[in-house]
Tab-separated table of C-alpha atoms in Angstrom:
chain	number	residue	atom	x	y	z
A	89	MET	CA	-76.012	9.809	-31.149
A	90	ILE	CA	-76.447	13.391	-29.900
A	91	ASN	CA	-76.394	13.760	-26.142
A	92	PHE	CA	-78.993	16.427	-25.476
A	93	THR	CA	-77.809	16.940	-21.900
A	94	GLN	CA	-74.388	18.250	-22.876
A	95	PRO	CA	-73.708	21.963	-22.260
A	96	ALA	CA	-72.778	22.654	-25.891
A	97	PHE	CA	-76.127	21.371	-27.173
A	98	VAL	CA	-78.155	23.123	-24.489
A	99	LYS	CA	-76.375	26.394	-25.195
A	100	PHE	CA	-77.180	25.952	-28.886
A	101	TYR	CA	-80.802	25.239	-27.986
A	102	LEU	CA	-81.114	28.323	-25.809
A	103	GLN	CA	-79.656	30.548	-28.537
A	104	LYS	CA	-81.450	28.962	-31.506
A	105	LYS	CA	-84.546	27.387	-29.963
A	106	ALA	CA	-86.839	28.766	-32.660
A	107	TRP	CA	-85.024	26.568	-35.181
A	108	ILE	CA	-85.380	23.360	-33.151
A	109	LEU	CA	-88.151	20.955	-34.050
A	110	PRO	CA	-91.008	21.074	-31.503
A	111	GLN	CA	-90.456	17.464	-30.429
A	112	PHE	CA	-86.801	18.191	-29.594
A	113	ARG	CA	-87.814	21.377	-27.772
A	114	ASP	CA	-90.379	19.520	-25.689
A	115	TYR	CA	-87.849	16.767	-24.964
A	116	ILE	CA	-85.265	19.218	-23.622
A	117	LEU	CA	-87.784	21.152	-21.532
A	118	LYS	CA	-89.050	17.909	-20.022
A	119	LEU	CA	-85.494	16.747	-19.404
A	120	TYR	CA	-84.550	19.816	-17.402
A	121	SER	CA	-87.855	19.962	-15.538
A	122	GLN	CA	-86.746	16.670	-14.000
A	123	LEU	CA	-84.458	18.606	-11.681
A	124	VAL	CA	-87.458	19.166	-9.422
A	125	ASP	CA	-87.617	15.406	-8.896
A	126	LEU	CA	-83.880	15.317	-8.155
A	127	ILE	CA	-84.220	18.145	-5.636
A	128	ILE	CA	-86.982	16.238	-3.835
A	129	LYS	CA	-84.967	13.023	-3.990
A	130	LYS	CA	-81.949	14.650	-2.353
A	131	ARG	CA	-84.096	16.513	0.178
A	132	LYS	CA	-85.497	13.174	1.318
A	133	GLY	CA	-82.010	11.750	1.775
A	134	GLY	CA	-81.712	9.820	-1.482
A	135	SER	CA	-78.498	9.274	-3.443
A	136	HIS	CA	-77.898	10.293	-7.046
A	137	ASN	CA	-76.342	8.061	-9.665
A	138	THR	CA	-73.611	9.259	-12.031
A	139	GLN	CA	-76.050	10.259	-14.776
A	140	GLU	CA	-78.156	12.340	-12.394
A	141	ILE	CA	-75.109	14.212	-11.117
A	142	GLU	CA	-73.955	14.871	-14.694
A	143	HIS	CA	-77.455	16.067	-15.533
A	144	ILE	CA	-77.366	18.621	-12.705
A	145	ILE	CA	-73.838	19.935	-13.297
A	146	ASN	CA	-74.106	20.072	-17.098
A	147	GLY	CA	-77.529	21.686	-16.967
A	148	TYR	CA	-76.488	24.420	-14.560
A	149	THR	CA	-73.186	25.135	-16.321
A	150	SER	CA	-74.943	25.507	-19.670
A	151	GLY	CA	-77.623	27.804	-18.259
A	152	ALA	CA	-80.527	25.427	-18.803
A	153	ILE	CA	-81.039	25.009	-15.046
A	154	PRO	CA	-81.813	28.347	-13.356
A	155	ASP	CA	-80.175	29.674	-10.195
A	156	TYR	CA	-83.257	29.138	-8.060
A	157	GLN	CA	-83.416	25.420	-8.833
A	158	MET	CA	-79.684	24.925	-8.333
A	159	SER	CA	-79.877	26.842	-5.040
A	160	ALA	CA	-82.618	24.493	-3.861
A	161	TRP	CA	-80.546	21.444	-4.794
A	162	LEU	CA	-77.436	22.799	-3.029
A	163	MET	CA	-79.467	23.442	0.114
A	164	ALA	CA	-80.876	19.908	-0.096
A	165	VAL	CA	-77.284	18.628	-0.227
A	166	CYS	CA	-76.456	20.656	2.882
A	167	PHE	CA	-79.369	19.048	4.725
A	168	SER	CA	-79.026	15.466	3.450
A	169	GLY	CA	-75.349	15.105	2.526
A	170	MET	CA	-73.615	13.195	-0.263
A	171	THR	CA	-71.838	9.859	-0.358
A	172	PRO	CA	-68.153	9.673	-1.353
A	173	GLU	CA	-69.284	8.203	-4.684
A	174	GLU	CA	-71.654	11.118	-5.301
A	175	THR	CA	-68.906	13.544	-4.344
A	176	ALA	CA	-66.510	11.880	-6.791
A	177	ASP	CA	-69.146	11.999	-9.550
A	178	MET	CA	-69.787	15.680	-8.881
A	179	THR	CA	-66.062	16.377	-8.912
A	180	MET	CA	-65.533	14.658	-12.263
A	181	SER	CA	-68.586	16.333	-13.797
A	182	MET	CA	-67.137	19.694	-12.777
A	183	VAL	CA	-63.718	18.757	-14.187
A	184	HIS	CA	-65.282	17.760	-17.516
A	185	SER	CA	-67.189	21.052	-17.739
A	186	GLY	CA	-63.986	22.576	-19.159
A	187	LYS	CA	-60.571	21.579	-20.439
A	188	MET	CA	-58.179	19.333	-18.554
A	189	ILE	CA	-54.447	19.880	-18.516
A	190	ASP	CA	-52.504	16.766	-19.484
A	191	LEU	CA	-49.049	16.751	-17.909
A	192	SER	CA	-48.413	13.047	-18.502
A	193	SER	CA	-46.110	13.796	-21.443
A	194	LEU	CA	-43.617	15.293	-18.979
A	195	GLY	CA	-43.044	11.865	-17.471
A	196	LYS	CA	-42.782	13.193	-13.923
A	197	PHE	CA	-44.793	13.018	-10.715
A	198	ILE	CA	-46.497	16.418	-10.455
A	199	MET	CA	-47.433	17.788	-7.019
A	200	ASP	CA	-50.153	20.236	-6.046
A	201	LYS	CA	-50.864	21.867	-2.716
A	202	HIS	CA	-54.014	23.509	-1.414
A	203	SER	CA	-54.695	25.515	1.728
A	204	THR	CA	-58.226	26.069	2.988
A	205	GLY	CA	-57.257	29.635	3.900
A	206	GLY	CA	-56.285	31.585	6.941
A	207	VAL	CA	-54.822	34.821	8.269
A	208	GLY	CA	-51.271	35.513	7.136
A	209	ASP	CA	-51.204	32.245	5.179
A	210	LYS	CA	-48.582	32.855	2.507
A	211	THR	CA	-47.346	29.254	2.516
A	212	THR	CA	-47.937	28.709	-1.217
A	213	LEU	CA	-45.620	31.582	-2.130
A	214	ILE	CA	-42.870	29.937	-0.083
A	215	LEU	CA	-43.598	26.245	-0.407
A	216	ALA	CA	-44.105	26.009	-4.177
A	217	PRO	CA	-40.718	27.418	-5.261
A	218	TRP	CA	-38.949	25.756	-2.314
A	219	VAL	CA	-40.173	22.272	-3.259
A	220	ALA	CA	-39.736	22.908	-6.990
A	221	SER	CA	-36.144	23.984	-6.401
A	222	ILE	CA	-35.165	20.416	-5.475
A	223	GLY	CA	-36.740	18.888	-8.560
A	224	VAL	CA	-40.351	18.162	-7.553
A	225	PRO	CA	-42.600	19.828	-10.212
A	226	ILE	CA	-45.530	21.902	-8.941
A	227	ALA	CA	-48.668	22.746	-10.935
A	228	LYS	CA	-51.322	24.672	-9.062
A	229	MET	CA	-54.499	26.605	-9.748
A	230	SER	CA	-55.051	29.303	-7.115
A	231	GLY	CA	-57.824	31.686	-6.139
A	232	ARG	CA	-58.438	35.152	-4.770
A	233	GLY	CA	-59.135	36.107	-1.196
A	234	LEU	CA	-62.601	36.675	0.202
A	235	GLY	CA	-63.267	38.246	3.579
A	236	HIS	CA	-60.489	37.890	6.130
A	237	THR	CA	-58.589	35.128	4.289
A	238	GLY	CA	-56.022	36.234	1.731
A	239	GLY	CA	-55.752	34.877	-1.813
A	240	THR	CA	-52.549	33.768	-3.534
A	241	LEU	CA	-53.474	35.516	-6.789
A	242	ASP	CA	-53.974	38.846	-5.016
A	243	LYS	CA	-50.535	38.514	-3.451
A	244	LEU	CA	-48.914	37.622	-6.774
A	245	GLU	CA	-50.426	40.702	-8.394
A	246	SER	CA	-48.084	42.716	-6.173
A	247	PHE	CA	-45.521	42.018	-8.924
A	248	PRO	CA	-46.105	44.443	-11.831
A	249	GLY	CA	-46.870	42.728	-15.135
A	250	ILE	CA	-47.411	39.216	-13.804
A	251	LYS	CA	-49.553	36.975	-16.011
A	252	LEU	CA	-51.892	34.667	-14.113
A	253	SER	CA	-54.395	33.537	-16.758
A	254	LEU	CA	-52.643	30.830	-18.768
A	255	THR	CA	-53.731	28.453	-21.505
A	256	PRO	CA	-53.338	24.695	-21.016
A	257	ASN	CA	-50.417	24.677	-23.478
A	258	GLU	CA	-48.709	27.499	-21.584
A	259	ILE	CA	-49.124	25.616	-18.310
A	260	VAL	CA	-47.590	22.425	-19.722
A	261	GLN	CA	-44.704	24.370	-21.256
A	262	GLN	CA	-43.970	26.214	-18.028
A	263	VAL	CA	-43.911	23.043	-15.934
A	264	HIS	CA	-41.555	21.548	-18.536
A	265	ASP	CA	-39.257	24.584	-18.536
A	266	ILE	CA	-39.016	25.544	-14.850
A	267	GLY	CA	-40.981	22.906	-12.944
A	268	LEU	CA	-43.423	25.370	-11.398
A	269	VAL	CA	-46.642	27.110	-12.381
A	270	ILE	CA	-49.373	28.849	-10.404
A	271	CYS	CA	-52.259	30.185	-12.443
A	272	ALA	CA	-55.798	31.496	-12.157
A	273	GLN	CA	-58.951	29.593	-12.835
A	274	ASN	CA	-60.527	30.781	-16.100
A	275	GLU	CA	-63.484	30.066	-18.335
A	276	ASN	CA	-61.644	27.120	-19.900
A	277	LEU	CA	-60.726	25.422	-16.625
A	278	VAL	CA	-63.526	24.075	-14.396
A	279	PRO	CA	-66.172	26.662	-15.346
A	280	ALA	CA	-68.763	24.666	-13.398
A	281	ASP	CA	-66.893	25.313	-10.161
A	282	GLN	CA	-66.696	29.037	-10.833
A	283	LYS	CA	-70.423	29.272	-11.434
A	284	ILE	CA	-71.469	26.952	-8.598
A	285	TYR	CA	-69.125	28.545	-6.051
A	286	ALA	CA	-70.475	32.010	-6.848
A	287	LEU	CA	-73.974	30.692	-6.156
A	288	ARG	CA	-72.918	28.904	-2.962
A	289	ASP	CA	-71.326	32.114	-1.724
A	290	VAL	CA	-74.645	33.997	-1.795
A	291	THR	CA	-76.960	31.179	-0.704
A	292	GLY	CA	-75.316	30.026	2.525
A	293	THR	CA	-74.164	26.699	1.074
A	294	VAL	CA	-70.386	27.154	1.199
A	295	ASP	CA	-69.477	25.069	4.220
A	296	HIS	CA	-70.740	21.580	3.374
A	297	PRO	CA	-67.901	19.003	3.251
A	298	ALA	CA	-69.011	17.387	-0.025
A	299	LEU	CA	-69.334	20.753	-1.777
A	300	ILE	CA	-65.969	21.890	-0.417
A	301	THR	CA	-64.379	18.626	-1.540
A	302	SER	CA	-65.767	18.763	-5.071
A	303	SER	CA	-64.695	22.384	-5.454
A	304	ILE	CA	-61.131	21.737	-4.275
A	305	MET	CA	-60.678	18.408	-6.039
A	306	SER	CA	-62.084	19.554	-9.390
A	307	LYS	CA	-59.461	22.307	-9.644
A	308	LYS	CA	-56.690	19.955	-8.558
A	309	LEU	CA	-57.637	17.299	-11.119
A	310	ALA	CA	-58.120	19.787	-13.943
A	311	CYS	CA	-54.584	21.056	-13.368
A	312	GLY	CA	-53.129	17.595	-13.965
A	313	ALA	CA	-51.411	16.841	-10.645
A	314	ASN	CA	-50.626	13.291	-9.553
A	315	GLY	CA	-50.344	14.040	-5.840
A	316	ILE	CA	-52.193	16.566	-3.692
A	317	LEU	CA	-51.275	17.894	-0.266
A	318	ILE	CA	-54.060	19.651	1.619
A	319	ASP	CA	-53.188	22.149	4.361
A	320	LEU	CA	-56.457	22.079	6.294
A	321	LYS	CA	-56.614	25.122	8.576
A	322	VAL	CA	-58.591	24.780	11.817
A	323	GLY	CA	-59.429	27.332	14.481
A	324	ASP	CA	-60.344	30.939	15.227
A	325	GLY	CA	-59.209	32.462	11.933
A	326	ALA	CA	-60.005	29.500	9.683
A	327	PHE	CA	-63.017	28.621	7.593
A	328	ILE	CA	-63.462	25.524	9.782
A	329	LYS	CA	-63.412	26.164	13.524
A	330	ASP	CA	-63.859	22.672	14.918
A	331	GLU	CA	-61.307	19.837	14.755
A	332	HIS	CA	-64.032	17.190	14.536
A	333	GLN	CA	-65.529	18.849	11.453
A	334	ALA	CA	-62.071	19.276	9.941
A	335	ARG	CA	-61.295	15.607	10.433
A	336	ALA	CA	-64.566	14.603	8.759
A	337	LEU	CA	-63.736	16.834	5.786
A	338	ALA	CA	-60.219	15.409	5.583
A	339	ASN	CA	-61.514	11.847	5.524
A	340	LEU	CA	-64.069	12.671	2.823
A	341	MET	CA	-61.407	14.281	0.627
A	342	ILE	CA	-59.116	11.288	1.022
A	343	GLN	CA	-61.952	8.845	0.246
A	344	THR	CA	-62.874	10.868	-2.835
A	345	ALA	CA	-59.252	10.990	-4.001
A	346	ALA	CA	-58.973	7.213	-3.587
A	347	ILE	CA	-62.082	6.640	-5.702
A	348	MET	CA	-60.470	8.813	-8.371
A	349	HIS	CA	-57.113	7.033	-8.047
A	350	LYS	CA	-55.263	10.110	-6.846
A	351	LYS	CA	-52.644	10.300	-4.116
A	352	MET	CA	-53.622	12.687	-1.315
A	353	GLU	CA	-52.530	13.585	2.213
A	354	VAL	CA	-54.115	16.089	4.603
A	355	VAL	CA	-52.210	18.030	7.245
A	356	MET	CA	-54.453	19.698	9.847
A	357	THR	CA	-52.830	22.947	11.006
A	358	SER	CA	-53.817	25.503	13.627
A	359	MET	CA	-55.190	28.915	12.711
A	360	GLU	CA	-55.862	30.190	16.235
A	361	SER	CA	-53.203	32.875	15.695
A	362	PRO	CA	-51.995	34.489	12.455
A	363	LEU	CA	-49.262	32.680	10.550
A	364	GLY	CA	-46.099	34.755	10.519
A	365	LYS	CA	-46.117	38.485	11.254
A	366	ALA	CA	-47.487	40.006	8.026
A	367	ILE	CA	-51.149	40.199	6.985
A	368	GLY	CA	-51.894	41.896	3.666
A	369	ASN	CA	-50.784	41.348	0.096
A	370	ILE	CA	-47.493	43.203	-0.389
A	371	LEU	CA	-46.636	42.757	3.283
A	372	GLU	CA	-47.024	38.994	2.919
A	373	VAL	CA	-45.021	38.884	-0.312
A	374	LYS	CA	-42.170	40.657	1.485
A	375	GLU	CA	-42.369	38.136	4.326
A	376	ALA	CA	-42.317	35.257	1.822
A	377	ILE	CA	-39.130	36.688	0.292
A	378	GLU	CA	-37.614	37.023	3.771
A	379	THR	CA	-38.506	33.406	4.529
A	380	LEU	CA	-36.991	32.122	1.284
A	381	SER	CA	-33.897	34.143	2.169
A	382	GLY	CA	-33.658	32.242	5.450
A	383	HIS	CA	-34.838	35.085	7.697
A	384	GLY	CA	-38.566	34.431	8.057
A	385	PRO	CA	-40.625	33.977	11.235
A	386	ASP	CA	-39.996	30.662	12.968
A	387	ASP	CA	-43.603	29.444	12.843
A	388	LEU	CA	-43.954	30.135	9.127
A	389	THR	CA	-40.571	28.639	8.223
A	390	GLN	CA	-41.167	25.498	10.262
A	391	LEU	CA	-44.653	24.916	8.847
A	392	CYS	CA	-43.431	25.299	5.262
A	393	LEU	CA	-40.563	22.916	5.985
A	394	ASP	CA	-42.912	20.308	7.465
A	395	LEU	CA	-45.348	20.595	4.552
A	396	GLY	CA	-42.460	20.493	2.093
A	397	ILE	CA	-41.196	17.256	3.613
A	398	ARG	CA	-44.616	15.668	3.054
A	399	MET	CA	-44.672	16.831	-0.586
A	400	VAL	CA	-41.166	15.548	-1.311
A	401	MET	CA	-42.009	12.161	0.181
A	402	MET	CA	-45.332	11.947	-1.676
A	403	SER	CA	-43.443	12.485	-4.926
A	404	GLU	CA	-41.194	9.538	-3.947
A	405	LYS	CA	-38.069	11.591	-4.524
A	406	THR	CA	-36.995	10.112	-1.195
A	407	THR	CA	-38.535	7.716	1.292
A	408	THR	CA	-37.270	9.268	4.529
A	409	GLU	CA	-38.137	12.459	6.342
A	410	ASP	CA	-34.477	13.074	7.183
A	411	ASP	CA	-33.441	13.039	3.515
A	412	ALA	CA	-36.333	15.321	2.524
A	413	LYS	CA	-35.483	17.760	5.315
A	414	LYS	CA	-31.815	17.743	4.310
A	415	MET	CA	-32.634	18.535	0.669
A	416	LEU	CA	-35.003	21.351	1.562
A	417	THR	CA	-32.684	22.856	4.175
A	418	GLU	CA	-29.783	22.860	1.728
A	419	SER	CA	-31.924	24.553	-0.926
A	420	LEU	CA	-32.861	27.306	1.500
A	421	GLN	CA	-29.327	27.830	2.770
A	422	THR	CA	-27.718	27.922	-0.684
A	423	GLY	CA	-30.304	30.334	-2.124
A	424	LYS	CA	-31.739	27.847	-4.629
A	425	ALA	CA	-35.258	28.255	-3.234
A	426	LEU	CA	-35.177	32.043	-3.568
A	427	GLN	CA	-33.709	31.778	-7.059
A	428	LYS	CA	-36.563	29.471	-8.104
A	429	PHE	CA	-39.039	32.029	-6.757
A	430	LYS	CA	-37.384	34.740	-8.850
A	431	GLU	CA	-37.296	32.502	-11.946
A	432	TRP	CA	-40.988	31.698	-11.523
A	433	ILE	CA	-42.065	35.344	-11.202
A	434	ALA	CA	-39.999	36.304	-14.265
A	435	TYR	CA	-41.361	33.406	-16.366
A	436	GLN	CA	-44.896	34.625	-15.771
A	437	HIS	CA	-43.852	38.144	-16.870
A	438	GLY	CA	-43.706	39.620	-13.372
A	439	ASP	CA	-40.992	42.141	-12.510
A	440	SER	CA	-38.536	39.927	-10.614
A	441	THR	CA	-36.405	42.938	-9.652
A	442	PHE	CA	-38.724	43.260	-6.666
A	443	VAL	CA	-37.431	39.903	-5.365
A	444	ASP	CA	-33.919	41.317	-5.067
A	445	TYR	CA	-35.089	44.733	-3.917
A	446	PRO	CA	-38.317	44.380	-1.879
A	447	GLU	CA	-38.038	48.029	-0.879
A	448	LEU	CA	-39.269	48.853	-4.397
A	449	PHE	CA	-42.775	47.679	-3.501
A	450	PRO	CA	-45.112	50.614	-2.851
A	451	GLU	CA	-46.082	51.320	0.743
A	452	ALA	CA	-49.311	52.494	2.339
A	453	PRO	CA	-49.362	56.252	2.997
A	454	VAL	CA	-50.770	55.835	6.525
A	455	LYS	CA	-48.964	53.795	9.184
A	456	MET	CA	-50.432	53.737	12.678
A	457	PRO	CA	-49.058	51.882	15.708
A	458	VAL	CA	-51.214	49.810	18.041
A	459	LEU	CA	-49.845	50.254	21.564
A	460	ALA	CA	-49.959	47.953	24.571
A	461	TRP	CA	-52.383	49.266	27.199
A	462	SER	CA	-50.736	47.436	30.129
A	463	ASP	CA	-47.703	45.421	31.196
A	464	GLY	CA	-47.763	41.636	30.910
A	465	TYR	CA	-47.496	38.624	28.631
A	466	ILE	CA	-49.100	38.320	25.211
A	467	GLU	CA	-51.482	35.485	26.059
A	468	LYS	CA	-53.415	35.458	22.806
A	469	ILE	CA	-53.383	36.960	19.307
A	470	SER	CA	-56.773	36.311	17.698
A	471	ALA	CA	-56.444	35.333	14.061
A	472	MET	CA	-60.066	36.249	13.347
A	473	ASP	CA	-59.834	39.753	14.817
A	474	ILE	CA	-56.530	40.405	13.048
A	475	GLY	CA	-58.073	39.181	9.800
A	476	LEU	CA	-61.178	41.346	10.175
A	477	ALA	CA	-58.996	44.354	10.985
A	478	SER	CA	-57.012	43.737	7.791
A	479	VAL	CA	-60.252	43.859	5.795
A	480	ILE	CA	-61.007	47.269	7.325
A	481	THR	CA	-57.589	48.527	6.199
A	482	GLY	CA	-58.474	47.557	2.622
A	483	ALA	CA	-56.326	44.417	2.392
A	484	GLY	CA	-59.346	42.088	2.059
A	485	ARG	CA	-62.569	42.114	0.092
A	486	THR	CA	-66.165	41.844	1.239
A	487	THR	CA	-67.461	40.568	-2.135
A	488	LYS	CA	-65.790	38.669	-4.948
A	489	THR	CA	-65.719	41.799	-7.114
A	490	SER	CA	-64.420	44.185	-4.447
A	491	PRO	CA	-60.985	45.688	-5.169
A	492	VAL	CA	-58.141	45.185	-2.706
A	493	ASP	CA	-55.478	47.643	-1.620
A	494	LEU	CA	-52.228	45.742	-2.187
A	495	THR	CA	-50.317	48.033	0.208
A	496	ALA	CA	-52.773	47.702	3.107
A	497	GLY	CA	-52.590	45.324	6.024
A	498	ILE	CA	-51.126	44.717	9.468
A	499	LYS	CA	-47.572	43.953	10.607
A	500	ILE	CA	-47.444	42.278	14.023
A	501	GLU	CA	-44.453	43.136	16.196
A	502	VAL	CA	-44.873	40.641	19.059
A	503	ASP	CA	-45.103	36.895	19.529
A	504	MET	CA	-47.279	34.717	21.701
A	505	GLY	CA	-45.617	34.804	25.110
A	506	SER	CA	-43.782	38.081	24.523
A	507	ILE	CA	-43.348	40.298	27.590
A	508	VAL	CA	-44.573	43.840	26.885
A	509	LYS	CA	-44.750	47.092	28.755
A	510	LYS	CA	-47.481	49.687	28.498
A	511	GLY	CA	-46.854	51.796	25.391
A	512	ASP	CA	-44.896	49.114	23.482
A	513	VAL	CA	-45.886	48.662	19.811
A	514	LEU	CA	-47.984	45.516	19.299
A	515	ALA	CA	-48.581	46.020	15.599
A	516	TRP	CA	-48.494	48.542	12.764
A	517	ILE	CA	-51.578	49.292	10.692
A	518	HIS	CA	-50.915	50.028	7.007
A	519	SER	CA	-53.741	51.788	5.182
A	520	SER	CA	-54.601	54.337	2.518
A	521	SER	CA	-56.506	56.620	4.900
A	522	GLN	CA	-56.594	57.670	8.527
A	523	GLU	CA	-60.272	56.767	8.672
A	524	LYS	CA	-59.593	53.140	7.736
A	525	ALA	CA	-56.662	52.974	10.143
A	526	ASN	CA	-58.852	54.282	12.981
A	527	GLY	CA	-61.469	51.635	12.201
A	528	ALA	CA	-58.864	48.876	12.278
A	529	VAL	CA	-57.567	50.038	15.676
A	530	HIS	CA	-60.939	49.359	17.322
A	531	LYS	CA	-60.947	45.791	15.986
A	532	LEU	CA	-57.322	45.213	17.023
A	533	GLU	CA	-58.130	46.170	20.605
A	534	HIS	CA	-59.830	42.774	20.845
A	535	ALA	CA	-57.118	40.864	18.961
A	536	PHE	CA	-54.397	41.010	21.620
A	537	VAL	CA	-54.885	39.628	25.121
A	538	ILE	CA	-52.333	40.859	27.670
A	539	GLY	CA	-52.251	38.902	30.905
A	540	GLN	CA	-50.034	37.979	33.812
A	541	ASN	CA	-49.323	34.380	32.822
A	542	PRO	CA	-47.222	33.075	29.915
A	543	PRO	CA	-49.310	31.003	27.479
A	544	LYS	CA	-48.720	27.361	26.628
A	545	ALA	CA	-46.437	26.629	23.680
A	546	ARG	CA	-48.259	26.985	20.381
A	547	LYS	CA	-48.839	23.796	18.411
A	548	ILE	CA	-49.188	24.424	14.683
A	549	ILE	CA	-49.490	20.933	13.195
A	550	LEU	CA	-52.488	19.182	14.773
A	551	ASP	CA	-52.628	15.953	12.807
A	552	HIS	CA	-51.546	14.203	9.648
A	553	ILE	CA	-54.169	12.144	7.803
A	554	MET	CA	-53.558	9.880	4.847
C-alpha cells in the first residue's frame, strides 16, 4: 500500500499534481492541513505519538509543510516541551529522512564524539586521531562554525584539497582502512536536520533541549556509531551558560539514547575561558598539531586525555582508567597519535605535508598586539569576548553562508593567574585588515581582567553523567 505521507510521494505530488486524481489530491491536502491541529495540540501541552511526529518531519522535509507552519510548531515545542519518547521519535524520523551508514559489517565498536561548541575548542582534531591510534575506530559527522564558536569542518579546510563530503560507501571503506573518518553532513545524510536547523536558527528556536537532542542524536545515529561521548560545554563562551540547564540537557540526551539502545556518556566541561591559546581556524589547527606532538597547552592536553579515557573505556578496549591513560600517553609519546592525524588528512585528500611543516600554512597579513594596561594578575579571560573578537577579525561567521578567513583569529599569550606588567603582550590579533584588527582590539579590552589577586585554580571538567 502506498504511504502518502512519505517524502518521495509528496515530492512527486508537488511536481506532478496536475496528473493526480482529484480524490488523491484532496486527500493529501487534507492530510497536511492537519498540522494546524498538531500545532494546537503541542501548544496546549499535549504529546505526539510516533505517527504524528513522522507526519511532521516527513511533511516538512518533503516541502509539503511550509516554513510558517513548521516555525509555529517549533515555537510550540519551545513553550510546551517534549517527552523523551517524543524526542526519540523525532530523532529517528530525522535519521530516516536520508540514508543511514551501516558499519556493522566491520565487526567493531565504533565511537563518536560531539562537542556543543566553544571558544578555542579544537578537541575533535586532537581526540579523534589520538583515540583511533590505539585501535578504537571513530566515525563522526561534523559541522561548520556559527558566530563565536568554531566549526571542525572550517578548521579542516585549512588543509588544501581535503575532501569532506563523502558517500556512505566511502565512509565505511575509510573506517575499515584507517579506523577514522570525519565528514560533512550532506543531502543524503539527515536532510531533515539540515532543513529544520536552518529554520530554528532564524526563528529563535535553537536552544530547546529536545530540539538540540534530536539534532545531535540524528547525526550520530546516521553515522553508524555504537557509542557516543558528548562534551557538553557550559559557561561564558558556551551555547549553554547555566549548569542546571546543561544537566537537564545531558539527562535528556542520555534518556533518549537509552530508548534507542545506544551507549552514551556526557562530560560537562567549563567554557568560562578559551580552551588552549589559539582561536581561529589555521591557528587552531597548528595548536592541534602541537598538542599531538606533545607540546600543547596543559588545559587542552589534559581535557583531551580525560575525554579520550572515557571513549576508550566506553569501547570496552579496557575496563580501567589507568590502562586507558597508559595507552593514550604511550601513543602521544611515541608519535602514533600524530601519525594517525597525518594518515587521516592524507586519506581524505588533504595535503598532509602541512602536518610536518605547519609553517607552510598561510598567515594573516596584519598582526596586532594587545598590551596590558596595568601591572597585576590575569584574573579572568572571558571566552565570550575573545570569541566575539575573533568574529570581528574574520575567523567566525555571522550567518551560515558567510565566508570565513582561515588565517584570522587570536593567539593568547598569557594564562589565568599570570603576572603581567604594563605593556606586556596579552594576545596577538591576526586579521586581513587594520580596520578589522582595530575593531577586535576594542572587544578584547573587555576580555582580560587584570587585578591584584591571583584567581582560584581553573576547573575544566565539571561533571560526568552516564
